[in-house]
Amino acid sequence: MFRLTKAVVQKLRHVRFNFQQQAWRLRSSSAREKALEYQLGQKIHGFTVREVEAVPDLCLTAVKLTHDKTGAQYLHAARDDSNNLFSVQFRTTPMDSTGVPHILEHTVLCGSEKYPCRDPFFKMLNRSLSTFMNAFTASDYTMYPFSTQNGKDFQNLLTVYLDAVFFPCLREQDFWQEGWRLENEDPTDRSSPLVFKGVVFNEMKGVFSDNEYLYAQHLQNKLYPDHTYSVVSGGEPLAIPDLTWEQLKQFHATHYHPSNARFFTYGDLPLENHLKQIQEEALCRFDRISPNTEVPSQPHWSSPREDHVTCSPDALAPDPTKQNTLCMSYLLGDITNAFEGFTLSLLSSLMVSGPNSPFYKSLIEPKIGSDFSSVVGYDGSTKEASFSIGLQGMAEQDTERVKQIINQTIDEIIENGFDNERIEALLHKIEIQIKHQSTNFGLSLASYIASSWNHDGDPVELLRITTNVAKFRQALKENPRFLQDKVRHYFKENTHRLTLRMSPDEAYLEKQAQAEAEKLRDKISSLTDSDRKEIYEKCLKLLETQSKTQDASCLPALKVSDIQPTIPITAVQMSTAAYVPVQYCEQPTNGLVYFRAMCSLNTLPEDLRVYVPLFCSIITKMGCGALDYRQQAQQMELRTGGMSVSTQVIPDSTQMDTFEQGVLLFSSCLERNLPHMFQLWSDIFNSPHFDSEERLRVLVMMAAQELANGISSSGHMYAMTRAGRHLTPAGELQETFGGMEQVKFMKRIAEMPDLSQVIRILPRIKKHILNPENMRCAINATPQKISDSATQLESFIKDVAENRKERKPVRASIVKKPLDPLNHSGPSRKLITEPTFQPCLMKTFFQMPFHVNFVSESIRTVPFCHQDYASLCILARMVTAKFLHGEIREKGGAYGGGARMGGSGVFCFYSYRDPNSVQTLSAFQKGVDWAKSGQFSQQDIDEAKLSVFSAVDSPVAPADKGVSRFLSGITDEMKQSYRERLFAVDHKSLVDVAERYLGVGQSTCGFAILGPENDAIKKDPTWILK
């Protein structure tokens, strides 16, 4: 579990309004009805009710309160959803880049007054059935959210969170471990050189290896140069070592106070209980203060500014000669004006989203760059919002041209405005987002209101979506130039505009390393012999503390007996539409219909497989039937909640060397639009457009750029995929579809001067994939809509019948598995099997322009239905929590690391943003030795079970019910027997699987590392260097 920093909060900001109506939790009186009974001015446990409002759009009742004694603000969203959430956030406004709020966020979770054991946060992950636990540092607030479906668990977690944020220990040792410290490279050898270590120090080195993040950070710092936004709240690696332990404690004292706090709770648990617990366990010990953490408005510039920064070159960039980024960023209005924010956010979508938007036409289609800049569109995460527009992957000589195009496009928008149908498509999208139900609605809500509420905006006003939509329609009616006037005011006439250019510098990493070495020399030069001795002794003490077995008995915990013994059954009906098998699942989908189709790849020639991900990404974006790609995009937005195609490699649940390969079509729509949605799919099947090389090149560049950008944040996933490549036949295909091999393949395609060869391949792939002969479908809808959905599906199958053709599978060995386990003569899934497959050992190293490593070891074990699978799942969780967390994160300083058991029967070790490489591989081996030695208790096993069950029992949205059965053939009965095997896991079975699977010969494991230049690996001939 990684604690996420600002970059993630930025991604979280564009939150969808998703929610769940859980029909199975019906009460005599619903939570939202009960909440309407609160009276204004009513006193409850030290709080006063300030506002009670029904929000029918989101099926909730909002109750706003303030704490009488401290002035703490509180919002409760009562909703009939059992996945209850708590969050507390503080306005944290640092004035330097030492990362004090981020290091504090890590350190408060390392032990508190009531729970002085080390790291209660990570320990609670294994003592609870939480559906989410984390903490975020944004630019100007720090947030601590958790969610759970269990009432007792909610109270336990609330106790731990309240004690952590208000009464933390903040020990010096925790500051060294989580923040930064000087330590001998080998802590046990006093003569080894002193180096910087620390979890946040290494995390931010990793974050700053990501050029997209780097650019976003510079842009914010330079657009708001006069206050807290001019610094790096997460910590700039070279500034982190300037932070002292005293400053950390001081920041806590001034910022983590109830008078500077905002509490949010969500779900169907009673509000009174929350208020009573928060008052008694925390707030009663405080008096009101004036925190003085307000962020002043940024003084407006009288003329636009320009600036330039550098970054490291990207070896995987689609075009190595075009690695510049240029963006214009505009300061907008205060985010606490909810309607203005709503309007600007809509305006931003009209300007930049999709192929019909003016900036897409003027910047993306001329192929000047590979994609929009990493920061694009409306950003409401700071006190005053901003809008950014620009390009990445462009040549330096196009700088002036891009600036001209941006200004010209703004002029054109002011003159021509927007097509009414595009505005309707956007409002339709909002309607779908309001109706779509997700499982983490509480968290989405907490993130959605966080920024505005942080600056004293009204959080309830943000929830009145349909009121804002109506107001927006009215404004357009009264003034048809309403949006054009906004563009003129905020863009054309706005002098607070920053143009920021970023270009690669070959010596960038070297300069960074030199600057770090210099910083280190400065720190060391002033040390006396006794200082060095003290550092050595303190670090030995830290190592000793980290190596001690922790007594966590003070922490509250659920028991294994608190876990439900059985799973709720999801009813599905098996049927056919014409000759195509269909699974129907009746669900409370709130007026939406969800459609899936799985198309087999068994007849596709092997040499075309590497092209399949590209085919999936373009097939819904090139145009179809009578529609060009722009019209197609418009119709998709007007009539559906989105249409996508993705690759699927589905390991068999009983055999290691058997798997299904296919692509999954997915779409959703409002019930009234069912015929339109199926018409769009029919056109894609019958007459997709592949002829435009211009359009294809744009899509290829964007796809290649996105893959290259994603490695620095998902390096551990790429390492695990690569390490498992030669262990199973499915592993080989997973690497082809989603591993480093695909990244490099897309780079090669992007570099091709002529794409006509690719254009010839696409129809060949289409012929094999979009073939109803090798297809099965699934529909999730309300009971009232199932028969209509079936009728529409039948007519879709008839419409695409011309594509039906029986073709021979490419591989000889095909295994048939019935779709309905009770009907062996009915339709079946056709899986590929390789009974003679031989796994082999491979060690691969990818040199990357990063400061940190992503390390993985994968081991071939057993499939899902095997007796030992459950034991391996519990073992992975236990070895992570009880051994690897201490070795890799606490001692090693990596941001994260652990073990996981994959559905493909491959057991993986991994580390994330890790300063070590070979050392981490030996930590994995020590983890296996620890498991084999059996040095763990029954309590350790029970905690691992709780952790595994919290994932197994995480809530499933109505849209996704029955999907694991549809895709993998895993029935509720199979899930129940897996559940029983999990309950039955004991000490003996854990030691047994560790010995039998994890300690065996080398042929069954693989290794992969992505990281900076590595001399030790270069000298080792057993590694393949990429």
Short mmCIF file of N, CA and C in Angstrom, two decimals, residues 424-425 428-429 431-432 435 591-593 595 634-643 667-681 785 788-789 792:
data_model
loop_
_atom_site.label_atom_id
_atom_site.label_comp_id
_atom_site.label_asym_id
_atom_site.label_seq_id
_atom_site.Cartn_x
_atom_site.Cartn_y
_atom_site.Cartn_z
N GLU A 424 -24.58 19.43 -25.70
CA GLU A 424 -25.53 18.39 -25.27
C GLU A 424 -24.79 17.09 -24.93
N ALA A 425 -23.78 16.74 -25.73
CA ALA A 425 -23.01 15.51 -25.49
C ALA A 425 -22.33 15.57 -24.12
N HIS A 428 -24.90 15.21 -21.40
CA HIS A 428 -25.30 13.80 -21.36
C HIS A 428 -24.27 12.99 -20.56
N LYS A 429 -23.01 13.33 -20.74
CA LYS A 429 -21.93 12.66 -20.01
C LYS A 429 -22.11 12.85 -18.50
N GLU A 431 -24.94 13.41 -16.98
CA GLU A 431 -26.11 12.62 -16.58
C GLU A 431 -25.70 11.17 -16.32
N ILE A 432 -24.87 10.62 -17.21
CA ILE A 432 -24.40 9.23 -17.04
C ILE A 432 -23.52 9.10 -15.80
N LYS A 435 -25.56 8.87 -12.75
CA LYS A 435 -26.29 7.61 -12.59
C LYS A 435 -25.36 6.41 -12.35
N GLY A 591 -30.89 2.68 -14.12
CA GLY A 591 -31.26 3.18 -15.45
C GLY A 591 -30.17 3.08 -16.51
N LEU A 592 -29.07 2.37 -16.21
CA LEU A 592 -28.01 2.17 -17.21
C LEU A 592 -27.99 0.71 -17.64
N VAL A 593 -27.51 0.47 -18.85
CA VAL A 593 -27.31 -0.90 -19.34
C VAL A 593 -25.81 -1.05 -19.64
N PHE A 595 -22.88 -3.46 -21.38
CA PHE A 595 -22.72 -4.53 -22.38
C PHE A 595 -21.25 -4.93 -22.48
N GLN A 634 -18.58 12.07 -31.53
CA GLN A 634 -19.74 12.84 -31.10
C GLN A 634 -20.91 11.92 -30.74
N GLN A 635 -21.18 10.93 -31.59
CA GLN A 635 -22.29 10.00 -31.33
C GLN A 635 -22.03 9.16 -30.07
N MET A 636 -20.77 8.75 -29.89
CA MET A 636 -20.42 7.98 -28.70
C MET A 636 -20.68 8.80 -27.44
N GLU A 637 -20.35 10.10 -27.49
CA GLU A 637 -20.57 10.96 -26.32
C GLU A 637 -22.06 11.24 -26.10
N LEU A 638 -22.81 11.38 -27.19
CA LEU A 638 -24.23 11.69 -27.09
C LEU A 638 -25.06 10.48 -26.65
N ARG A 639 -24.62 9.27 -27.02
CA ARG A 639 -25.47 8.09 -26.87
C ARG A 639 -24.97 7.04 -25.89
N THR A 640 -23.70 7.14 -25.46
CA THR A 640 -23.16 6.08 -24.59
C THR A 640 -22.34 6.68 -23.45
N GLY A 641 -21.99 5.83 -22.51
CA GLY A 641 -21.09 6.23 -21.43
C GLY A 641 -19.66 5.88 -21.78
N GLY A 642 -19.42 5.63 -23.08
CA GLY A 642 -18.08 5.26 -23.53
C GLY A 642 -18.08 3.87 -24.13
N MET A 643 -17.20 3.65 -25.11
CA MET A 643 -17.06 2.35 -25.76
C MET A 643 -15.57 2.03 -25.82
N SER A 667 -19.24 -1.37 -23.20
CA SER A 667 -19.88 -0.06 -23.32
C SER A 667 -21.07 0.00 -22.36
N SER A 668 -21.53 1.23 -22.13
CA SER A 668 -22.71 1.40 -21.28
C SER A 668 -23.54 2.52 -21.89
N CYS A 669 -24.83 2.54 -21.54
CA CYS A 669 -25.67 3.63 -22.02
C CYS A 669 -26.91 3.76 -21.15
N LEU A 670 -27.57 4.90 -21.26
CA LEU A 670 -28.87 5.06 -20.62
C LEU A 670 -29.85 4.14 -21.36
N GLU A 671 -30.84 3.61 -20.63
CA GLU A 671 -31.76 2.64 -21.24
C GLU A 671 -32.35 3.14 -22.55
N ARG A 672 -32.67 4.45 -22.61
CA ARG A 672 -33.31 4.98 -23.82
C ARG A 672 -32.40 4.93 -25.05
N ASN A 673 -31.09 4.77 -24.82
CA ASN A 673 -30.14 4.81 -25.95
C ASN A 673 -29.65 3.44 -26.41
N LEU A 674 -30.26 2.37 -25.91
CA LEU A 674 -29.81 1.01 -26.28
C LEU A 674 -29.69 0.80 -27.79
N PRO A 675 -30.73 1.12 -28.58
CA PRO A 675 -30.61 0.88 -30.03
C PRO A 675 -29.44 1.65 -30.65
N HIS A 676 -29.23 2.89 -30.17
CA HIS A 676 -28.13 3.71 -30.72
C HIS A 676 -26.77 3.08 -30.40
N MET A 677 -26.64 2.57 -29.15
CA MET A 677 -25.35 1.98 -28.76
C MET A 677 -25.05 0.76 -29.64
N PHE A 678 -26.05 -0.10 -29.83
CA PHE A 678 -25.80 -1.30 -30.64
C PHE A 678 -25.57 -0.94 -32.12
N GLN A 679 -26.21 0.15 -32.58
CA GLN A 679 -25.97 0.59 -33.96
C GLN A 679 -24.50 0.99 -34.15
N LEU A 680 -23.94 1.67 -33.13
CA LEU A 680 -22.52 2.06 -33.22
C LEU A 680 -21.62 0.83 -33.28
N TRP A 681 -21.93 -0.20 -32.45
CA TRP A 681 -21.13 -1.44 -32.50
C TRP A 681 -21.29 -2.12 -33.87
N LYS A 785 -35.53 -4.18 -17.71
CA LYS A 785 -34.92 -3.85 -19.01
C LYS A 785 -34.27 -5.06 -19.67
N ASP A 788 -35.89 -6.21 -23.10
CA ASP A 788 -35.62 -5.23 -24.15
C ASP A 788 -34.16 -5.33 -24.60
N SER A 789 -33.25 -5.49 -23.62
CA SER A 789 -31.81 -5.63 -23.94
C SER A 789 -31.60 -6.86 -24.82
N GLN A 792 -32.69 -6.12 -28.39
CA GLN A 792 -31.72 -5.26 -29.08
C GLN A 792 -30.45 -6.04 -29.42
#
